[in-house]
C-alpha cells in the first residue's frame, strides 16, 4: 500500500491486501520472491494476500498486448522486450508469490467493446484457461484459485460462464469484466445475474469495485469481497472520503477549517489533524499522501464493518436507506440505485 | 526555556539540557543533539503516528519558514501555534528563516528585505514580518533572521555585506522581541556569519553579545549554501572555525550549527563545545536511497562502509536488515532486498522505511556521543567516527539533494518529483 507500513494496515483492521502478478513478476521477479520465501515474508505482511492474474493489464496496457489462445504476449514499456503470459505462467508466478487467494488468468475484453464475437471468444476462452490454470496449480492446499465470470453485458454469455465455473471444485468465485466504464444501469443486472447463479456458500468477489454507493448496492446484491485502487489513489490527489462523497482538500475553503475530515471517524488522521493542516500540505508533502491514505482506508473498513453489523442485526435495509440519504441528500436517487435495491426487496422511500 | 550545562570536559565538549519549555515544563532535551528536519511542520516522510514509533519521547524539530509559511492562515485561525496545528503538540520547535541546504538563486536582496524561496515562488520578507510570523507560530526557539546561506568559498565582498545585513536584521528582531510579551514566551538565538574572515566574524559576535541578556544562544551559519562544493571544505578548516568561534563565546550560551553536516564534522564541532545540530543530513541520505550504518563499537574496526547505497543491485537478494542489531522498526521487520525493490519501483514506502532507520540511527550517534562525554572517552569516539568517514566513497557523501522539494536553479526549468506529482519550476516560481 502506497507509503503505509504493514503495522499501520493492521491497526486499520485490514485483513487482506492485493498484489499484482504482472508487476511483481517483473520487479522484483520470481527468483527474488522465491528466495525471500514468498511475498508475505518479502514485504513483512502476516495477514492475507490476494494476487490478480495479470489479466487486467491486458486491458490497461492494451497497446502492448497481443492475445492468442496460447496466452498474452506483452511488450515491456521499459525496454521493449517481450514476455508471454500464459495461464500456466500466471499460475507459476502466483505460486511463487504465495498469496492465499489467486486468480485464474482470464481473457479480458474492454467493457465498452460492442463486438459480440470477441466477447463470446473471450468468455469461452476464459473457461478453457480456467482448466489450464487448475491443472497447472502446484499448491492447491495452500492457495485457492478463484475462477472469474466473464461475458461482459451479455446475459447468455455471462450465464454460461457462471454455470461453467460452478462445475469446478473451488473455494470461491470472482465476477469480472465489469466496472470498466459501462453504464450503471447495465452494470447492476450483470452483478445480480452472477450472484444469482454462483454458490451462495462460497465467497463472491466483485473485481474493481468501487466507490461507497457501489459497494453498498453490490453487498445488497450478494457480493462478499471487493477490491479497488480508488481510496489510496484519490488520497494521493488530496481527496478524503466521506459518506457524501469526497473532500478535495486542495480547495481554498479548507484553509482555516479546523474540523477533522470526519468527526465520526476514529482513524489516527482524524484524531490528530485538521482539514486546515491537511490543506496546507496536500500534494506538496509525502506526509499528506500517507495521512489521507490512512483515513480513506479507515473509511472503507468502517463502511464494510458497519454493513456486516447491520446484516447480523437484521437492520441492513434501514442502513441502506440512511446511507443513500447521506449520499443523495436532495432525495434524487439515480434510477440504477433504486432499481437494483428494489430487485432485492429494499424499496427506498423518498424523504 | 533554559540551557543548563551538566558536564564539561577538558576538551570543550559538554553535555547539557534544554528545559523549562512553556508548553511542557517536564520536557528535557539532552545535548549534544540534532533537530529533526520538518517540511510543512511535519517530519519529512513521517506522520505523527509513525514518528511516535521511532521516537516515543519529545523531540526537537527544525522548522524552516521557507517550507512552512503557507501554514500561516491556518495557524492564526487556530491560535495555538504551529506545533499544535501540525498535529505534533508535545514536540519542541526551533524555527529558522530558511533551510540552508536548499539551493536557491543567489542575490535578490532589497533594502531591509530578504528573499524567501517557497513552493509558491519568491516572497520578500522583512525582519518585522518574520517576527510577526513567529508570534503566530509560537515556536520554542527562534533563530533571528539572517543572511547566512553563504559558502566558505564566497567572495569577501559578499561576506562583508552579509555581516552588515545580519547585524541589522538582529537589531530589528530584538526590537520586535522586546516589544512583544507573546514573543518572549519563545527564546531567541543570534546568528553568526563570516566565520572565515576572523575580524568580521568577531564584529558579528561582539554585536550579538551586546544582547546576551536577551538571547539564549547563538547559531553558526555562513558555512554552506547547500551546494556540493560548499560541503567539500576540509575537516581541518572546519575544525579551525569551530574552535575559534567557540572560543570567542561565553560558555553558558546554547550553540547551534546550521548545515547538513555529516557525523565526522559533527563530532569535530562537539569537541569544541557545539550543542545542537541541524538534522537534515539523515533526510538527505534518505532522499538518495542511502542508509546510514555507523559502527559504534570503538574497540572494533569495521571495514564496512558507513553509508550504504540501497539502490545498488548487489542488495537485490540480500535478506538481512540494513544494520544487524539495530533496534529501529525498519531493521526489525524489513530487509535490504525489500527496500531496494521499493527504491527500484519508486515507491513512497522506501522513503518512509529509510527515514525511520536513518533518523533512529542518527539519534543513536548522539546518544553514544553523550555517553562518551559522560565517560570522558569522547576523544576516542571522535576518532572512531572520523575514520569511518575517511574510508567512504566521497560520491556517497557529498552529492546534492536533488529531490529537495524547493530545489530551484537560476533561469533553468527543472522538473521536481514529489510522490506522484511532477512540478515545473523556474527561479523558484512554480509554473505548473
PDB file of N, CA and C in Angstrom, chain B residues 116-186:
ATOM      1  N   UNK B 116      12.529  34.981   0.396  1.00  0.00           N
ATOM      2  CA  UNK B 116      12.176  33.690   0.997  1.00  0.00           C
ATOM      3  C   UNK B 116      11.676  32.826  -0.154  1.00  0.00           C
ATOM      4  N   UNK B 117      12.387  31.769  -0.464  1.00  0.00           N
ATOM      5  CA  UNK B 117      12.009  30.926  -1.602  1.00  0.00           C
ATOM      6  C   UNK B 117      11.066  29.817  -1.123  1.00  0.00           C
ATOM      7  N   UNK B 118       9.804  29.931  -1.507  1.00  0.00           N
ATOM      8  CA  UNK B 118       8.801  28.953  -1.071  1.00  0.00           C
ATOM      9  C   UNK B 118       8.270  28.185  -2.265  1.00  0.00           C
ATOM     10  N   UNK B 119       7.382  27.216  -1.991  1.00  0.00           N
ATOM     11  CA  UNK B 119       6.828  26.436  -3.102  1.00  0.00           C
ATOM     12  C   UNK B 119       5.958  27.293  -4.003  1.00  0.00           C
ATOM     13  N   UNK B 120       5.510  28.443  -3.486  1.00  0.00           N
ATOM     14  CA  UNK B 120       4.696  29.320  -4.316  1.00  0.00           C
ATOM     15  C   UNK B 120       5.502  30.455  -4.917  1.00  0.00           C
ATOM     16  N   UNK B 121       6.807  30.291  -4.931  1.00  0.00           N
ATOM     17  CA  UNK B 121       7.643  31.330  -5.521  1.00  0.00           C
ATOM     18  C   UNK B 121       8.345  32.152  -4.470  1.00  0.00           C
ATOM     19  N   UNK B 122       8.878  33.273  -4.913  1.00  0.00           N
ATOM     20  CA  UNK B 122       9.693  34.107  -4.029  1.00  0.00           C
ATOM     21  C   UNK B 122       8.807  35.067  -3.250  1.00  0.00           C
ATOM     22  N   UNK B 123       9.027  35.139  -1.929  1.00  0.00           N
ATOM     23  CA  UNK B 123       8.335  36.149  -1.118  1.00  0.00           C
ATOM     24  C   UNK B 123       9.411  37.024  -0.507  1.00  0.00           C
ATOM     25  N   UNK B 124       9.238  38.328  -0.573  1.00  0.00           N
ATOM     26  CA  UNK B 124      10.211  39.198   0.073  1.00  0.00           C
ATOM     27  C   UNK B 124       9.749  39.411   1.508  1.00  0.00           C
ATOM     28  N   UNK B 125      10.662  39.299   2.434  1.00  0.00           N
ATOM     29  CA  UNK B 125      10.251  39.339   3.834  1.00  0.00           C
ATOM     30  C   UNK B 125      11.176  40.275   4.623  1.00  0.00           C
ATOM     31  N   UNK B 126      10.582  41.065   5.526  1.00  0.00           N
ATOM     32  CA  UNK B 126      11.379  41.918   6.395  1.00  0.00           C
ATOM     33  C   UNK B 126      11.543  41.202   7.736  1.00  0.00           C
ATOM     34  N   UNK B 127      12.466  41.719   8.549  1.00  0.00           N
ATOM     35  CA  UNK B 127      12.657  41.136   9.882  1.00  0.00           C
ATOM     36  C   UNK B 127      11.365  41.262  10.691  1.00  0.00           C
ATOM     37  N   UNK B 128      10.666  42.403  10.522  1.00  0.00           N
ATOM     38  CA  UNK B 128       9.426  42.621  11.262  1.00  0.00           C
ATOM     39  C   UNK B 128       8.378  41.569  10.901  1.00  0.00           C
ATOM     40  N   UNK B 129       8.237  41.329   9.608  1.00  0.00           N
ATOM     41  CA  UNK B 129       7.253  40.336   9.156  1.00  0.00           C
ATOM     42  C   UNK B 129       7.640  38.950   9.678  1.00  0.00           C
ATOM     43  N   UNK B 130       8.934  38.675   9.665  1.00  0.00           N
ATOM     44  CA  UNK B 130       9.433  37.392  10.168  1.00  0.00           C
ATOM     45  C   UNK B 130       9.020  37.211  11.628  1.00  0.00           C
ATOM     46  N   UNK B 131       9.236  38.253  12.429  1.00  0.00           N
ATOM     47  CA  UNK B 131       8.892  38.140  13.845  1.00  0.00           C
ATOM     48  C   UNK B 131       7.379  38.088  14.050  1.00  0.00           C
ATOM     49  N   UNK B 132       6.621  38.765  13.182  1.00  0.00           N
ATOM     50  CA  UNK B 132       5.154  38.652  13.274  1.00  0.00           C
ATOM     51  C   UNK B 132       4.730  37.218  13.040  1.00  0.00           C
ATOM     52  N   UNK B 133       5.338  36.590  12.045  1.00  0.00           N
ATOM     53  CA  UNK B 133       5.022  35.188  11.766  1.00  0.00           C
ATOM     54  C   UNK B 133       5.419  34.313  12.950  1.00  0.00           C
ATOM     55  N   UNK B 134       6.529  34.630  13.566  1.00  0.00           N
ATOM     56  CA  UNK B 134       6.963  33.851  14.726  1.00  0.00           C
ATOM     57  C   UNK B 134       5.973  34.020  15.873  1.00  0.00           C
ATOM     58  N   UNK B 135       5.384  35.212  15.965  1.00  0.00           N
ATOM     59  CA  UNK B 135       4.393  35.452  17.006  1.00  0.00           C
ATOM     60  C   UNK B 135       3.178  34.555  16.789  1.00  0.00           C
ATOM     61  N   UNK B 136       2.813  34.360  15.540  1.00  0.00           N
ATOM     62  CA  UNK B 136       1.704  33.462  15.209  1.00  0.00           C
ATOM     63  C   UNK B 136       2.113  32.015  15.430  1.00  0.00           C
ATOM     64  N   UNK B 137       3.308  31.652  14.970  1.00  0.00           N
ATOM     65  CA  UNK B 137       3.741  30.257  15.025  1.00  0.00           C
ATOM     66  C   UNK B 137       4.081  29.782  16.434  1.00  0.00           C
ATOM     67  N   UNK B 138       4.518  30.693  17.289  1.00  0.00           N
ATOM     68  CA  UNK B 138       4.876  30.357  18.671  1.00  0.00           C
ATOM     69  C   UNK B 138       5.855  29.176  18.797  1.00  0.00           C
ATOM     70  N   UNK B 139       6.996  29.232  18.114  1.00  0.00           N
ATOM     71  CA  UNK B 139       7.978  28.155  18.305  1.00  0.00           C
ATOM     72  C   UNK B 139       8.640  28.324  19.664  1.00  0.00           C
ATOM     73  N   UNK B 140       9.327  27.315  20.157  1.00  0.00           N
ATOM     74  CA  UNK B 140      10.018  27.432  21.435  1.00  0.00           C
ATOM     75  C   UNK B 140      11.323  28.203  21.287  1.00  0.00           C
ATOM     76  N   UNK B 141      11.983  28.025  20.140  1.00  0.00           N
ATOM     77  CA  UNK B 141      13.251  28.723  19.896  1.00  0.00           C
ATOM     78  C   UNK B 141      13.147  29.411  18.533  1.00  0.00           C
ATOM     79  N   UNK B 142      13.613  30.661  18.476  1.00  0.00           N
ATOM     80  CA  UNK B 142      13.599  31.392  17.208  1.00  0.00           C
ATOM     81  C   UNK B 142      15.023  31.789  16.858  1.00  0.00           C
ATOM     82  N   UNK B 143      15.478  31.408  15.673  1.00  0.00           N
ATOM     83  CA  UNK B 143      16.750  31.937  15.190  1.00  0.00           C
ATOM     84  C   UNK B 143      16.448  33.287  14.533  1.00  0.00           C
ATOM     85  N   UNK B 144      17.204  34.325  14.886  1.00  0.00           N
ATOM     86  CA  UNK B 144      16.961  35.630  14.275  1.00  0.00           C
ATOM     87  C   UNK B 144      17.135  35.521  12.767  1.00  0.00           C
ATOM     88  N   UNK B 145      16.403  36.368  12.044  1.00  0.00           N
ATOM     89  CA  UNK B 145      16.572  36.400  10.587  1.00  0.00           C
ATOM     90  C   UNK B 145      18.021  36.778  10.283  1.00  0.00           C
ATOM     91  N   UNK B 146      18.573  36.191   9.239  1.00  0.00           N
ATOM     92  CA  UNK B 146      19.990  36.441   8.956  1.00  0.00           C
ATOM     93  C   UNK B 146      20.272  36.230   7.487  1.00  0.00           C
ATOM     94  N   UNK B 147      21.465  36.639   7.067  1.00  0.00           N
ATOM     95  CA  UNK B 147      21.901  36.404   5.697  1.00  0.00           C
ATOM     96  C   UNK B 147      23.028  35.379   5.777  1.00  0.00           C
ATOM     97  N   UNK B 148      22.667  34.113   5.993  1.00  0.00           N
ATOM     98  CA  UNK B 148      23.699  33.119   6.285  1.00  0.00           C
ATOM     99  C   UNK B 148      23.854  32.007   5.286  1.00  0.00           C
ATOM    100  N   UNK B 149      23.107  32.080   4.169  1.00  0.00           N
ATOM    101  CA  UNK B 149      23.221  31.000   3.185  1.00  0.00           C
ATOM    102  C   UNK B 149      24.384  31.311   2.250  1.00  0.00           C
ATOM    103  N   UNK B 150      25.602  31.158   2.774  1.00  0.00           N
ATOM    104  CA  UNK B 150      26.812  31.546   2.035  1.00  0.00           C
ATOM    105  C   UNK B 150      27.864  30.491   2.276  1.00  0.00           C
ATOM    106  N   UNK B 151      28.560  30.082   1.240  1.00  0.00           N
ATOM    107  CA  UNK B 151      29.595  29.067   1.451  1.00  0.00           C
ATOM    108  C   UNK B 151      30.902  29.722   1.880  1.00  0.00           C
ATOM    109  N   UNK B 152      31.791  28.898   2.412  1.00  0.00           N
ATOM    110  CA  UNK B 152      33.080  29.407   2.870  1.00  0.00           C
ATOM    111  C   UNK B 152      33.942  29.882   1.698  1.00  0.00           C
ATOM    112  N   UNK B 153      33.573  29.481   0.483  1.00  0.00           N
ATOM    113  CA  UNK B 153      34.358  29.883  -0.684  1.00  0.00           C
ATOM    114  C   UNK B 153      33.919  31.219  -1.270  1.00  0.00           C
ATOM    115  N   UNK B 154      32.910  31.807  -0.660  1.00  0.00           N
ATOM    116  CA  UNK B 154      32.325  33.022  -1.227  1.00  0.00           C
ATOM    117  C   UNK B 154      33.309  34.182  -1.196  1.00  0.00           C
ATOM    118  N   UNK B 155      33.085  35.158  -2.104  1.00  0.00           N
ATOM    119  CA  UNK B 155      33.987  36.316  -2.160  1.00  0.00           C
ATOM    120  C   UNK B 155      33.842  37.175  -0.914  1.00  0.00           C
ATOM    121  N   UNK B 156      34.944  37.783  -0.467  1.00  0.00           N
ATOM    122  CA  UNK B 156      34.917  38.602   0.755  1.00  0.00           C
ATOM    123  C   UNK B 156      33.877  39.725   0.716  1.00  0.00           C
ATOM    124  N   UNK B 157      33.697  40.332  -0.461  1.00  0.00           N
ATOM    125  CA  UNK B 157      32.769  41.466  -0.555  1.00  0.00           C
ATOM    126  C   UNK B 157      31.361  41.006  -0.146  1.00  0.00           C
ATOM    127  N   UNK B 158      31.008  39.820  -0.615  1.00  0.00           N
ATOM    128  CA  UNK B 158      29.673  39.280  -0.311  1.00  0.00           C
ATOM    129  C   UNK B 158      29.553  38.976   1.172  1.00  0.00           C
ATOM    130  N   UNK B 159      30.627  38.432   1.719  1.00  0.00           N
ATOM    131  CA  UNK B 159      30.618  38.058   3.128  1.00  0.00           C
ATOM    132  C   UNK B 159      30.493  39.292   4.020  1.00  0.00           C
ATOM    133  N   UNK B 160      31.224  40.352   3.647  1.00  0.00           N
ATOM    134  CA  UNK B 160      31.148  41.585   4.429  1.00  0.00           C
ATOM    135  C   UNK B 160      29.717  42.114   4.422  1.00  0.00           C
ATOM    136  N   UNK B 161      29.101  42.055   3.254  1.00  0.00           N
ATOM    137  CA  UNK B 161      27.709  42.501   3.132  1.00  0.00           C
ATOM    138  C   UNK B 161      26.803  41.672   4.047  1.00  0.00           C
ATOM    139  N   UNK B 162      27.092  40.372   4.110  1.00  0.00           N
ATOM    140  CA  UNK B 162      26.232  39.503   4.912  1.00  0.00           C
ATOM    141  C   UNK B 162      26.334  39.870   6.387  1.00  0.00           C
ATOM    142  N   UNK B 163      27.505  40.310   6.812  1.00  0.00           N
ATOM    143  CA  UNK B 163      27.664  40.702   8.219  1.00  0.00           C
ATOM    144  C   UNK B 163      26.805  41.931   8.514  1.00  0.00           C
ATOM    145  N   UNK B 164      26.895  42.926   7.606  1.00  0.00           N
ATOM    146  CA  UNK B 164      26.076  44.147   7.780  1.00  0.00           C
ATOM    147  C   UNK B 164      24.601  43.790   7.888  1.00  0.00           C
ATOM    148  N   UNK B 165      24.159  42.978   6.929  1.00  0.00           N
ATOM    149  CA  UNK B 165      22.732  42.633   6.894  1.00  0.00           C
ATOM    150  C   UNK B 165      22.333  41.874   8.150  1.00  0.00           C
ATOM    151  N   UNK B 166      23.138  40.884   8.513  1.00  0.00           N
ATOM    152  CA  UNK B 166      22.788  40.033   9.653  1.00  0.00           C
ATOM    153  C   UNK B 166      22.696  40.863  10.927  1.00  0.00           C
ATOM    154  N   UNK B 167      23.618  41.825  11.098  1.00  0.00           N
ATOM    155  CA  UNK B 167      23.577  42.662  12.300  1.00  0.00           C
ATOM    156  C   UNK B 167      22.311  43.528  12.307  1.00  0.00           C
ATOM    157  N   UNK B 168      21.986  44.107  11.160  1.00  0.00           N
ATOM    158  CA  UNK B 168      20.787  44.948  11.086  1.00  0.00           C
ATOM    159  C   UNK B 168      19.536  44.121  11.353  1.00  0.00           C
ATOM    160  N   UNK B 169      19.509  42.892  10.792  1.00  0.00           N
ATOM    161  CA  UNK B 169      18.346  42.031  10.988  1.00  0.00           C
ATOM    162  C   UNK B 169      18.209  41.647  12.462  1.00  0.00           C
ATOM    163  N   UNK B 170      19.331  41.406  13.107  1.00  0.00           N
ATOM    164  CA  UNK B 170      19.269  41.042  14.525  1.00  0.00           C
ATOM    165  C   UNK B 170      18.698  42.205  15.341  1.00  0.00           C
ATOM    166  N   UNK B 171      19.147  43.435  15.026  1.00  0.00           N
ATOM    167  CA  UNK B 171      18.624  44.609  15.741  1.00  0.00           C
ATOM    168  C   UNK B 171      17.103  44.657  15.625  1.00  0.00           C
ATOM    169  N   UNK B 172      16.599  44.490  14.392  1.00  0.00           N
ATOM    170  CA  UNK B 172      15.144  44.550  14.185  1.00  0.00           C
ATOM    171  C   UNK B 172      14.447  43.438  14.947  1.00  0.00           C
ATOM    172  N   UNK B 173      15.006  42.232  14.887  1.00  0.00           N
ATOM    173  CA  UNK B 173      14.369  41.094  15.560  1.00  0.00           C
ATOM    174  C   UNK B 173      14.329  41.333  17.069  1.00  0.00           C
ATOM    175  N   UNK B 174      15.422  41.844  17.616  1.00  0.00           N
ATOM    176  CA  UNK B 174      15.469  42.100  19.059  1.00  0.00           C
ATOM    177  C   UNK B 174      14.412  43.128  19.446  1.00  0.00           C
ATOM    178  N   UNK B 175      14.284  44.190  18.642  1.00  0.00           N
ATOM    179  CA  UNK B 175      13.291  45.229  18.959  1.00  0.00           C
ATOM    180  C   UNK B 175      11.887  44.645  19.011  1.00  0.00           C
ATOM    181  N   UNK B 176      11.577  43.846  17.991  1.00  0.00           N
ATOM    182  CA  UNK B 176      10.242  43.225  17.960  1.00  0.00           C
ATOM    183  C   UNK B 176      10.065  42.298  19.163  1.00  0.00           C
ATOM    184  N   UNK B 177      11.120  41.578  19.473  1.00  0.00           N
ATOM    185  CA  UNK B 177      11.064  40.592  20.563  1.00  0.00           C
ATOM    186  C   UNK B 177      10.786  41.276  21.895  1.00  0.00           C
ATOM    187  N   UNK B 178      11.515  42.369  22.123  1.00  0.00           N
ATOM    188  CA  UNK B 178      11.374  43.058  23.407  1.00  0.00           C
ATOM    189  C   UNK B 178      10.010  43.710  23.533  1.00  0.00           C
ATOM    190  N   UNK B 179       9.419  44.066  22.392  1.00  0.00           N
ATOM    191  CA  UNK B 179       8.130  44.767  22.456  1.00  0.00           C
ATOM    192  C   UNK B 179       6.947  43.819  22.556  1.00  0.00           C
ATOM    193  N   UNK B 180       7.182  42.522  22.513  1.00  0.00           N
ATOM    194  CA  UNK B 180       6.053  41.596  22.481  1.00  0.00           C
ATOM    195  C   UNK B 180       6.143  40.550  23.585  1.00  0.00           C
ATOM    196  N   UNK B 181       5.145  40.573  24.479  1.00  0.00           N
ATOM    197  CA  UNK B 181       5.128  39.550  25.543  1.00  0.00           C
ATOM    198  C   UNK B 181       4.968  38.166  24.961  1.00  0.00           C
ATOM    199  N   UNK B 182       4.173  38.119  23.883  1.00  0.00           N
ATOM    200  CA  UNK B 182       3.914  36.843  23.216  1.00  0.00           C
ATOM    201  C   UNK B 182       5.215  36.232  22.729  1.00  0.00           C
ATOM    202  N   UNK B 183       6.020  37.052  22.037  1.00  0.00           N
ATOM    203  CA  UNK B 183       7.286  36.545  21.502  1.00  0.00           C
ATOM    204  C   UNK B 183       8.225  36.110  22.615  1.00  0.00           C
ATOM    205  N   UNK B 184       8.124  36.787  23.762  1.00  0.00           N
ATOM    206  CA  UNK B 184       9.038  36.450  24.842  1.00  0.00           C
ATOM    207  C   UNK B 184       8.751  35.098  25.486  1.00  0.00           C
ATOM    208  N   UNK B 185       7.638  34.469  25.081  1.00  0.00           N
ATOM    209  CA  UNK B 185       7.401  33.095  25.519  1.00  0.00           C
ATOM    210  C   UNK B 185       8.355  32.150  24.791  1.00  0.00           C
ATOM    211  N   UNK B 186       8.893  32.613  23.647  1.00  0.00           N
ATOM    212  CA  UNK B 186       9.888  31.824  22.909  1.00  0.00           C
ATOM    213  C   UNK B 186      11.271  32.346  23.277  1.00  0.00           C
TER     214      UNK B 186
END
